[in-house]
Amino acid sequence: MPTSFKFSLVAKGILIFVLFALILSLFFSLLLAFTSIPESELLFKFIFGISVFLGAAFASYQAGAKGLYYGLAIGIGFILFLLLVFAVLAPSSPSWLNFGEKSIISLVCSSLGGIIGAILKR
């Protein structure tokens, strides 16, 4: 029997993504503060990629089906969240190249997370 698309799972996935992003950011900022590891932009992209992957995997695991749909919905939710953060916190216009990179990373990672989450449920 086909299951309907639940926006509540997308909201939970976005919430999970935000929580993982905060936890990983805190962990890596403490790691950078107390060690001699150099700070890099790649580390922040890694945090975003892993966080959105885990949020999409969680939502599609809960749904049990339609992993790609849930993953893409969470990836698009991340992009909208990122636009909102840029609009509120950035004093000037955002770097569109950086925003495009984060958008591609989020769509790819969320799609993979959604597919893997749906597969793990079966």
GROMACS .gro file of C-alpha atoms in nm:
model
  122
    1MET     CA    1   0.000   0.000   0.000
    2PRO     CA    2   0.151   0.338  -0.095
    3THR     CA    3   0.229   0.572   0.187
    4SER     CA    4   0.151   0.941   0.171
    5PHE     CA    5   0.417   1.208   0.194
    6LYS     CA    6   0.437   1.346   0.548
    7PHE     CA    7   0.565   1.698   0.592
    8SER     CA    8   0.604   1.635   0.965
    9LEU     CA    9   0.887   1.393   0.884
   10VAL     CA   10   1.053   1.659   0.670
   11ALA     CA   11   1.028   1.904   0.959
   12LYS     CA   12   1.178   1.643   1.194
   13GLY     CA   13   1.457   1.577   0.945
   14ILE     CA   14   1.538   1.947   0.923
   15LEU     CA   15   1.535   1.970   1.302
   16ILE     CA   16   1.769   1.669   1.323
   17PHE     CA   17   1.994   1.833   1.064
   18VAL     CA   18   2.012   2.157   1.262
   19LEU     CA   19   2.087   1.970   1.587
   20PHE     CA   20   2.362   1.762   1.425
   21ALA     CA   21   2.509   2.074   1.264
   22LEU     CA   22   2.520   2.250   1.601
   23ILE     CA   23   2.670   1.949   1.779
   24LEU     CA   24   2.932   1.888   1.510
   25SER     CA   25   3.016   2.260   1.495
   26LEU     CA   26   3.066   2.269   1.870
   27PHE     CA   27   3.278   1.954   1.863
   28PHE     CA   28   3.500   2.074   1.580
   29SER     CA   29   3.533   2.425   1.724
   30LEU     CA   30   3.654   2.275   2.052
   31LEU     CA   31   3.887   2.049   1.858
   32LEU     CA   32   4.027   2.346   1.665
   33ALA     CA   33   4.063   2.556   1.981
   34PHE     CA   34   4.259   2.300   2.179
   35THR     CA   35   4.473   2.144   1.905
   36SER     CA   36   4.699   2.275   1.633
   37ILE     CA   37   4.472   2.159   1.351
   38PRO     CA   38   4.431   2.440   1.096
   39GLU     CA   39   4.085   2.575   1.023
   40SER     CA   40   3.956   2.519   0.669
   41GLU     CA   41   3.641   2.577   0.467
   42LEU     CA   42   3.637   2.206   0.381
   43LEU     CA   43   3.567   2.123   0.745
   44PHE     CA   44   3.254   2.339   0.747
   45LYS     CA   45   3.130   2.186   0.422
   46PHE     CA   46   3.189   1.843   0.575
   47ILE     CA   47   2.978   1.941   0.878
   48PHE     CA   48   2.693   2.058   0.655
   49GLY     CA   49   2.714   1.748   0.436
   50ILE     CA   50   2.712   1.501   0.725
   51SER     CA   51   2.435   1.687   0.906
   52VAL     CA   52   2.201   1.702   0.611
   53PHE     CA   53   2.280   1.338   0.527
   54LEU     CA   54   2.184   1.227   0.879
   55GLY     CA   55   1.868   1.440   0.882
   56ALA     CA   56   1.752   1.294   0.550
   57ALA     CA   57   1.841   0.940   0.655
   58PHE     CA   58   1.642   0.982   0.976
   59ALA     CA   59   1.333   1.113   0.798
   60SER     CA   60   1.331   0.849   0.526
   61TYR     CA   61   1.400   0.574   0.778
   62GLN     CA   62   1.094   0.686   0.974
   63ALA     CA   63   0.888   0.695   0.653
   64GLY     CA   64   1.016   0.360   0.526
   65ALA     CA   65   0.966   0.460   0.163
   66LYS     CA   66   1.012   0.749  -0.080
   67GLY     CA   67   1.366   0.809   0.039
   68LEU     CA   68   1.464   1.025  -0.256
   69TYR     CA   69   1.159   1.248  -0.208
   70TYR     CA   70   1.225   1.294   0.162
   71GLY     CA   71   1.595   1.350   0.100
   72LEU     CA   72   1.536   1.615  -0.164
   73ALA     CA   73   1.271   1.784   0.050
   74ILE     CA   74   1.519   1.810   0.337
   75GLY     CA   75   1.791   1.932   0.099
   76ILE     CA   76   1.561   2.205  -0.032
   77GLY     CA   77   1.461   2.284   0.327
   78PHE     CA   78   1.830   2.326   0.407
   79ILE     CA   79   1.875   2.564   0.114
   80LEU     CA   80   1.578   2.772   0.232
   81PHE     CA   81   1.718   2.766   0.588
   82LEU     CA   82   2.053   2.882   0.455
   83LEU     CA   83   1.890   3.168   0.262
   84LEU     CA   84   1.706   3.273   0.577
   85VAL     CA   85   2.026   3.270   0.782
   86PHE     CA   86   2.206   3.471   0.514
   87ALA     CA   87   1.923   3.724   0.500
   88VAL     CA   88   1.913   3.772   0.877
   89LEU     CA   89   2.279   3.753   0.977
   90ALA     CA   90   2.483   3.863   0.675
   91PRO     CA   91   2.555   4.238   0.663
   92SER     CA   92   2.611   4.223   0.287
   93SER     CA   93   2.488   4.000   0.007
   94PRO     CA   94   2.607   3.640   0.030
   95SER     CA   95   2.871   3.487  -0.191
   96TRP     CA   96   2.661   3.314  -0.453
   97LEU     CA   97   2.942   3.077  -0.546
   98ASN     CA   98   2.971   2.963  -0.183
   99PHE     CA   99   2.593   2.937  -0.159
  100GLY     CA  100   2.584   2.730  -0.481
  101GLU     CA  101   2.850   2.494  -0.346
  102LYS     CA  102   2.657   2.441  -0.024
  103SER     CA  103   2.336   2.389  -0.221
  104ILE     CA  104   2.493   2.120  -0.439
  105ILE     CA  105   2.648   1.951  -0.136
  106SER     CA  106   2.316   1.955   0.049
  107LEU     CA  107   2.114   1.818  -0.244
  108VAL     CA  108   2.361   1.536  -0.311
  109CYS     CA  109   2.408   1.441   0.056
  110SER     CA  110   2.038   1.464   0.137
  111SER     CA  111   1.947   1.251  -0.164
  112LEU     CA  112   2.197   0.985  -0.064
  113GLY     CA  113   2.085   1.001   0.299
  114GLY     CA  114   1.721   0.967   0.197
  115ILE     CA  115   1.789   0.666  -0.022
  116ILE     CA  116   2.006   0.493   0.238
  117GLY     CA  117   1.755   0.564   0.516
  118ALA     CA  118   1.472   0.408   0.314
  119ILE     CA  119   1.687   0.105   0.229
  120LEU     CA  120   1.785   0.050   0.594
  121LYS     CA  121   1.418   0.040   0.696
  122ARG     CA  122   1.353  -0.258   0.470
   0.00000   0.00000   0.00000
